[in-house]
Amino acid sequence: MGISIHAPAGPTRFDAHGSDTTLDIELAKGLHNMTATSISELTSDHNPVNFDTNLNNFTSPPLSTFAFPNRQKFQTVLSESIPGNPTISNKDDIDQTITNFNNKIQDALHATSTYKAIHHTHPITIIPRQLRGKIKHKNRLRKEWQQAKSPPPPPQDANKQASA
């Protein structure tokens, strides 16, 4: 998961009975180059802690994005950017033509797509339409009962009514 725990080397709370403890810890996800320093300049039984993050070699993880291409615009841009049949006389011309063709496809795709960032790490789950309808019906029955409170149906009845 990439989670690391950081704490100062010494205790941060000092007890009169001699049982000193560390109360301040930090959980960091994706940041591993961190230092924790206990500041003992205050006259208190609990020292504040300073957590420093070194961002010199830090690279943020890439955002998950999903492309929504406009197929009609893609076809138009691609047909306008690729000339007719290229002249091919040797193997190098074939390789160059294939590379050029792939680049034109990628350029047209980028030019005609709308991108949306996905901000979660879990894959998108699609609930089938029939199941969504049953869940919606069950939630509506539950809401009606919560508003009326009469008669109180057992939970099994709400499930049976929703599945009917």
PDB file of C-alpha atoms in Angstrom:
ATOM      1  CA  MET A   1       0.000   0.000   0.000  1.00  0.00           C
ATOM      2  CA  GLY A   2       3.003   2.323   0.284  1.00  0.00           C
ATOM      3  CA  ILE A   3       2.200   3.547   3.800  1.00  0.00           C
ATOM      4  CA  SER A   4       5.066   4.364   6.152  1.00  0.00           C
ATOM      5  CA  ILE A   5       5.081   5.248   9.859  1.00  0.00           C
ATOM      6  CA  HIS A   6       7.306   8.051  11.136  1.00  0.00           C
ATOM      7  CA  ALA A   7       8.059   8.978  14.762  1.00  0.00           C
ATOM      8  CA  PRO A   8      10.785  10.873  16.609  1.00  0.00           C
ATOM      9  CA  ALA A   9      13.713   8.880  17.967  1.00  0.00           C
ATOM     10  CA  GLY A  10      12.979   9.841  21.578  1.00  0.00           C
ATOM     11  CA  PRO A  11       9.823  10.138  23.688  1.00  0.00           C
ATOM     12  CA  THR A  12       7.469  13.097  23.295  1.00  0.00           C
ATOM     13  CA  ARG A  13       5.621  12.868  26.630  1.00  0.00           C
ATOM     14  CA  PHE A  14       7.414  12.794  29.958  1.00  0.00           C
ATOM     15  CA  ASP A  15       5.629  11.334  32.975  1.00  0.00           C
ATOM     16  CA  ALA A  16       6.520  12.130  36.591  1.00  0.00           C
ATOM     17  CA  HIS A  17       6.680   8.389  37.287  1.00  0.00           C
ATOM     18  CA  GLY A  18       9.343   7.828  34.636  1.00  0.00           C
ATOM     19  CA  SER A  19       7.179   6.129  32.013  1.00  0.00           C
ATOM     20  CA  ASP A  20       8.062   8.314  29.035  1.00  0.00           C
ATOM     21  CA  THR A  21       6.115   7.615  25.842  1.00  0.00           C
ATOM     22  CA  THR A  22       5.920   8.670  22.233  1.00  0.00           C
ATOM     23  CA  LEU A  23       2.473  10.049  21.511  1.00  0.00           C
ATOM     24  CA  ASP A  24       3.068  11.648  18.129  1.00  0.00           C
ATOM     25  CA  ILE A  25       3.417   9.508  15.036  1.00  0.00           C
ATOM     26  CA  GLU A  26       2.714  10.169  11.397  1.00  0.00           C
ATOM     27  CA  LEU A  27       1.308   7.911   8.712  1.00  0.00           C
ATOM     28  CA  ALA A  28       2.383   8.862   5.207  1.00  0.00           C
ATOM     29  CA  LYS A  29       1.322   7.330   1.929  1.00  0.00           C
ATOM     30  CA  GLY A  30       3.870   7.601  -0.847  1.00  0.00           C
ATOM     31  CA  LEU A  31       6.218   9.866   1.148  1.00  0.00           C
ATOM     32  CA  HIS A  32       9.085   7.908   2.653  1.00  0.00           C
ATOM     33  CA  ASN A  33      11.871  10.472   3.011  1.00  0.00           C
ATOM     34  CA  MET A  34      10.619  12.147   6.206  1.00  0.00           C
ATOM     35  CA  THR A  35      12.187  13.155   9.508  1.00  0.00           C
ATOM     36  CA  ALA A  36      10.432  13.616  12.839  1.00  0.00           C
ATOM     37  CA  THR A  37      12.025  15.930  15.408  1.00  0.00           C
ATOM     38  CA  SER A  38      10.882  16.362  19.007  1.00  0.00           C
ATOM     39  CA  ILE A  39      11.204  20.010  20.101  1.00  0.00           C
ATOM     40  CA  SER A  40      12.106  20.180  23.797  1.00  0.00           C
ATOM     41  CA  GLU A  41      12.214  23.967  24.168  1.00  0.00           C
ATOM     42  CA  LEU A  42       8.857  24.259  25.932  1.00  0.00           C
ATOM     43  CA  THR A  43       8.333  23.715  29.659  1.00  0.00           C
ATOM     44  CA  SER A  44       5.648  21.107  29.279  1.00  0.00           C
ATOM     45  CA  ASP A  45       5.260  17.392  29.853  1.00  0.00           C
ATOM     46  CA  HIS A  46       4.509  16.982  26.139  1.00  0.00           C
ATOM     47  CA  ASN A  47       6.967  18.116  23.473  1.00  0.00           C
ATOM     48  CA  PRO A  48       5.668  19.231  20.092  1.00  0.00           C
ATOM     49  CA  VAL A  49       6.926  17.291  17.106  1.00  0.00           C
ATOM     50  CA  ASN A  50       8.013  18.707  13.770  1.00  0.00           C
ATOM     51  CA  PHE A  51       7.579  16.414  10.754  1.00  0.00           C
ATOM     52  CA  ASP A  52       9.715  17.461   7.768  1.00  0.00           C
ATOM     53  CA  THR A  53       9.218  16.107   4.270  1.00  0.00           C
ATOM     54  CA  ASN A  54      12.042  16.089   1.734  1.00  0.00           C
ATOM     55  CA  LEU A  55      10.562  16.605  -1.736  1.00  0.00           C
ATOM     56  CA  ASN A  56      13.823  16.777  -3.711  1.00  0.00           C
ATOM     57  CA  ASN A  57      13.391  13.433  -5.505  1.00  0.00           C
ATOM     58  CA  PHE A  58       9.609  13.176  -5.175  1.00  0.00           C
ATOM     59  CA  THR A  59       7.489  12.409  -8.211  1.00  0.00           C
ATOM     60  CA  SER A  60       3.752  12.383  -7.783  1.00  0.00           C
ATOM     61  CA  PRO A  61       1.889   9.325  -9.005  1.00  0.00           C
ATOM     62  CA  PRO A  62       0.141   9.822 -12.335  1.00  0.00           C
ATOM     63  CA  LEU A  63      -3.565  10.540 -12.320  1.00  0.00           C
ATOM     64  CA  SER A  64      -5.742   7.839 -13.746  1.00  0.00           C
ATOM     65  CA  THR A  65      -7.467   9.358 -16.734  1.00  0.00           C
ATOM     66  CA  PHE A  66     -10.089   8.062 -19.081  1.00  0.00           C
ATOM     67  CA  ALA A  67     -10.328   9.304 -22.672  1.00  0.00           C
ATOM     68  CA  PHE A  68     -13.655   9.973 -24.382  1.00  0.00           C
ATOM     69  CA  PRO A  69     -12.859  10.202 -28.111  1.00  0.00           C
ATOM     70  CA  ASN A  70     -15.206  11.912 -30.554  1.00  0.00           C
ATOM     71  CA  ARG A  71     -15.228   9.341 -33.343  1.00  0.00           C
ATOM     72  CA  GLN A  72     -16.500  11.634 -36.101  1.00  0.00           C
ATOM     73  CA  LYS A  73     -13.881  14.307 -35.363  1.00  0.00           C
ATOM     74  CA  PHE A  74     -11.222  11.592 -35.074  1.00  0.00           C
ATOM     75  CA  GLN A  75     -12.074  10.232 -38.511  1.00  0.00           C
ATOM     76  CA  THR A  76     -12.053  13.720 -40.037  1.00  0.00           C
ATOM     77  CA  VAL A  77      -8.733  14.738 -38.459  1.00  0.00           C
ATOM     78  CA  LEU A  78      -7.108  11.430 -39.369  1.00  0.00           C
ATOM     79  CA  SER A  79      -8.251  11.497 -43.004  1.00  0.00           C
ATOM     80  CA  GLU A  80      -7.042  15.110 -43.397  1.00  0.00           C
ATOM     81  CA  SER A  81      -3.642  14.472 -41.800  1.00  0.00           C
ATOM     82  CA  ILE A  82      -2.682  11.343 -43.752  1.00  0.00           C
ATOM     83  CA  PRO A  83      -1.875  11.828 -47.427  1.00  0.00           C
ATOM     84  CA  GLY A  84      -2.802   9.205 -50.018  1.00  0.00           C
ATOM     85  CA  ASN A  85      -0.632   6.204 -50.738  1.00  0.00           C
ATOM     86  CA  PRO A  86       2.990   6.874 -49.778  1.00  0.00           C
ATOM     87  CA  THR A  87       5.794   5.837 -52.094  1.00  0.00           C
ATOM     88  CA  ILE A  88       7.641   2.878 -50.640  1.00  0.00           C
ATOM     89  CA  SER A  89      10.805   1.595 -52.259  1.00  0.00           C
ATOM     90  CA  ASN A  90      12.640  -0.273 -49.500  1.00  0.00           C
ATOM     91  CA  LYS A  91      12.332  -1.714 -45.999  1.00  0.00           C
ATOM     92  CA  ASP A  92      13.261   1.582 -44.305  1.00  0.00           C
ATOM     93  CA  ASP A  93      10.418   3.337 -46.122  1.00  0.00           C
ATOM     94  CA  ILE A  94       7.997   0.726 -44.774  1.00  0.00           C
ATOM     95  CA  ASP A  95       9.209   1.264 -41.204  1.00  0.00           C
ATOM     96  CA  GLN A  96       9.066   5.050 -41.595  1.00  0.00           C
ATOM     97  CA  THR A  97       5.539   4.908 -43.050  1.00  0.00           C
ATOM     98  CA  ILE A  98       4.309   2.675 -40.213  1.00  0.00           C
ATOM     99  CA  THR A  99       5.862   4.987 -37.595  1.00  0.00           C
ATOM    100  CA  ASN A 100       4.327   8.029 -39.289  1.00  0.00           C
ATOM    101  CA  PHE A 101       0.919   6.321 -39.466  1.00  0.00           C
ATOM    102  CA  ASN A 102       1.029   5.391 -35.758  1.00  0.00           C
ATOM    103  CA  ASN A 103       2.038   8.954 -34.812  1.00  0.00           C
ATOM    104  CA  LYS A 104      -0.820  10.420 -36.873  1.00  0.00           C
ATOM    105  CA  ILE A 105      -3.310   8.085 -35.160  1.00  0.00           C
ATOM    106  CA  GLN A 106      -2.037   9.061 -31.695  1.00  0.00           C
ATOM    107  CA  ASP A 107      -2.060  12.780 -32.558  1.00  0.00           C
ATOM    108  CA  ALA A 108      -5.616  12.573 -33.913  1.00  0.00           C
ATOM    109  CA  LEU A 109      -6.753  10.656 -30.837  1.00  0.00           C
ATOM    110  CA  HIS A 110      -5.268  13.254 -28.481  1.00  0.00           C
ATOM    111  CA  ALA A 111      -6.686  16.140 -30.505  1.00  0.00           C
ATOM    112  CA  THR A 112     -10.249  14.793 -30.587  1.00  0.00           C
ATOM    113  CA  SER A 113     -10.596  13.283 -27.105  1.00  0.00           C
ATOM    114  CA  THR A 114     -11.923  14.709 -23.881  1.00  0.00           C
ATOM    115  CA  TYR A 115     -10.112  13.470 -20.787  1.00  0.00           C
ATOM    116  CA  LYS A 116     -11.557  12.956 -17.331  1.00  0.00           C
ATOM    117  CA  ALA A 117      -9.465  12.251 -14.226  1.00  0.00           C
ATOM    118  CA  ILE A 118     -10.480   9.314 -12.055  1.00  0.00           C
ATOM    119  CA  HIS A 119      -9.745  10.238  -8.441  1.00  0.00           C
ATOM    120  CA  HIS A 120     -10.096   6.866  -6.801  1.00  0.00           C
ATOM    121  CA  THR A 121      -7.880   3.838  -6.801  1.00  0.00           C
ATOM    122  CA  HIS A 122     -10.599   1.224  -6.985  1.00  0.00           C
ATOM    123  CA  PRO A 123     -11.866   0.101 -10.370  1.00  0.00           C
ATOM    124  CA  ILE A 124     -15.203   1.486 -11.471  1.00  0.00           C
ATOM    125  CA  THR A 125     -17.949  -1.024 -10.778  1.00  0.00           C
ATOM    126  CA  ILE A 126     -21.018  -0.948 -12.943  1.00  0.00           C
ATOM    127  CA  ILE A 127     -24.185  -2.205 -11.284  1.00  0.00           C
ATOM    128  CA  PRO A 128     -26.630  -3.750 -13.756  1.00  0.00           C
ATOM    129  CA  ARG A 129     -29.765  -1.685 -14.465  1.00  0.00           C
ATOM    130  CA  GLN A 130     -32.142  -4.329 -13.057  1.00  0.00           C
ATOM    131  CA  LEU A 131     -30.229  -4.540  -9.776  1.00  0.00           C
ATOM    132  CA  ARG A 132     -30.092  -0.728  -9.507  1.00  0.00           C
ATOM    133  CA  GLY A 133     -33.878  -0.653  -9.910  1.00  0.00           C
ATOM    134  CA  LYS A 134     -34.332  -3.177  -7.106  1.00  0.00           C
ATOM    135  CA  ILE A 135     -31.967  -1.267  -4.825  1.00  0.00           C
ATOM    136  CA  LYS A 136     -33.786   1.990  -5.585  1.00  0.00           C
ATOM    137  CA  HIS A 137     -37.162   0.353  -4.856  1.00  0.00           C
ATOM    138  CA  LYS A 138     -35.886  -1.136  -1.579  1.00  0.00           C
ATOM    139  CA  ASN A 139     -34.483   2.234  -0.489  1.00  0.00           C
ATOM    140  CA  ARG A 140     -37.801   3.926  -1.347  1.00  0.00           C
ATOM    141  CA  LEU A 141     -39.711   1.371   0.766  1.00  0.00           C
ATOM    142  CA  ARG A 142     -37.290   1.900   3.645  1.00  0.00           C
ATOM    143  CA  LYS A 143     -37.676   5.696   3.390  1.00  0.00           C
ATOM    144  CA  GLU A 144     -41.483   5.428   3.364  1.00  0.00           C
ATOM    145  CA  TRP A 145     -41.389   3.244   6.467  1.00  0.00           C
ATOM    146  CA  GLN A 146     -38.993   5.636   8.236  1.00  0.00           C
ATOM    147  CA  GLN A 147     -41.371   8.525   7.576  1.00  0.00           C
ATOM    148  CA  ALA A 148     -44.588   6.688   8.537  1.00  0.00           C
ATOM    149  CA  LYS A 149     -43.269   4.189  11.173  1.00  0.00           C
ATOM    150  CA  SER A 150     -46.496   2.282  10.782  1.00  0.00           C
ATOM    151  CA  PRO A 151     -46.653  -0.693  10.436  1.00  0.00           C
ATOM    152  CA  PRO A 152     -43.020  -1.640  10.982  1.00  0.00           C
ATOM    153  CA  PRO A 153     -42.159  -4.299   8.398  1.00  0.00           C
ATOM    154  CA  PRO A 154     -39.474  -6.803   9.270  1.00  0.00           C
ATOM    155  CA  PRO A 155     -36.303  -6.402   7.188  1.00  0.00           C
ATOM    156  CA  GLN A 156     -37.105  -9.593   5.280  1.00  0.00           C
ATOM    157  CA  ASP A 157     -40.399  -8.108   4.046  1.00  0.00           C
ATOM    158  CA  ALA A 158     -38.657  -5.065   2.569  1.00  0.00           C
ATOM    159  CA  ASN A 159     -36.253  -7.360   0.730  1.00  0.00           C
ATOM    160  CA  LYS A 160     -39.128  -9.538  -0.544  1.00  0.00           C
ATOM    161  CA  GLN A 161     -41.101  -6.483  -1.705  1.00  0.00           C
ATOM    162  CA  ALA A 162     -38.053  -5.058  -3.438  1.00  0.00           C
ATOM    163  CA  SER A 163     -37.300  -8.321  -5.249  1.00  0.00           C
ATOM    164  CA  ALA A 164     -40.892  -8.770  -6.417  1.00  0.00           C
TER     165      ALA A 164
END
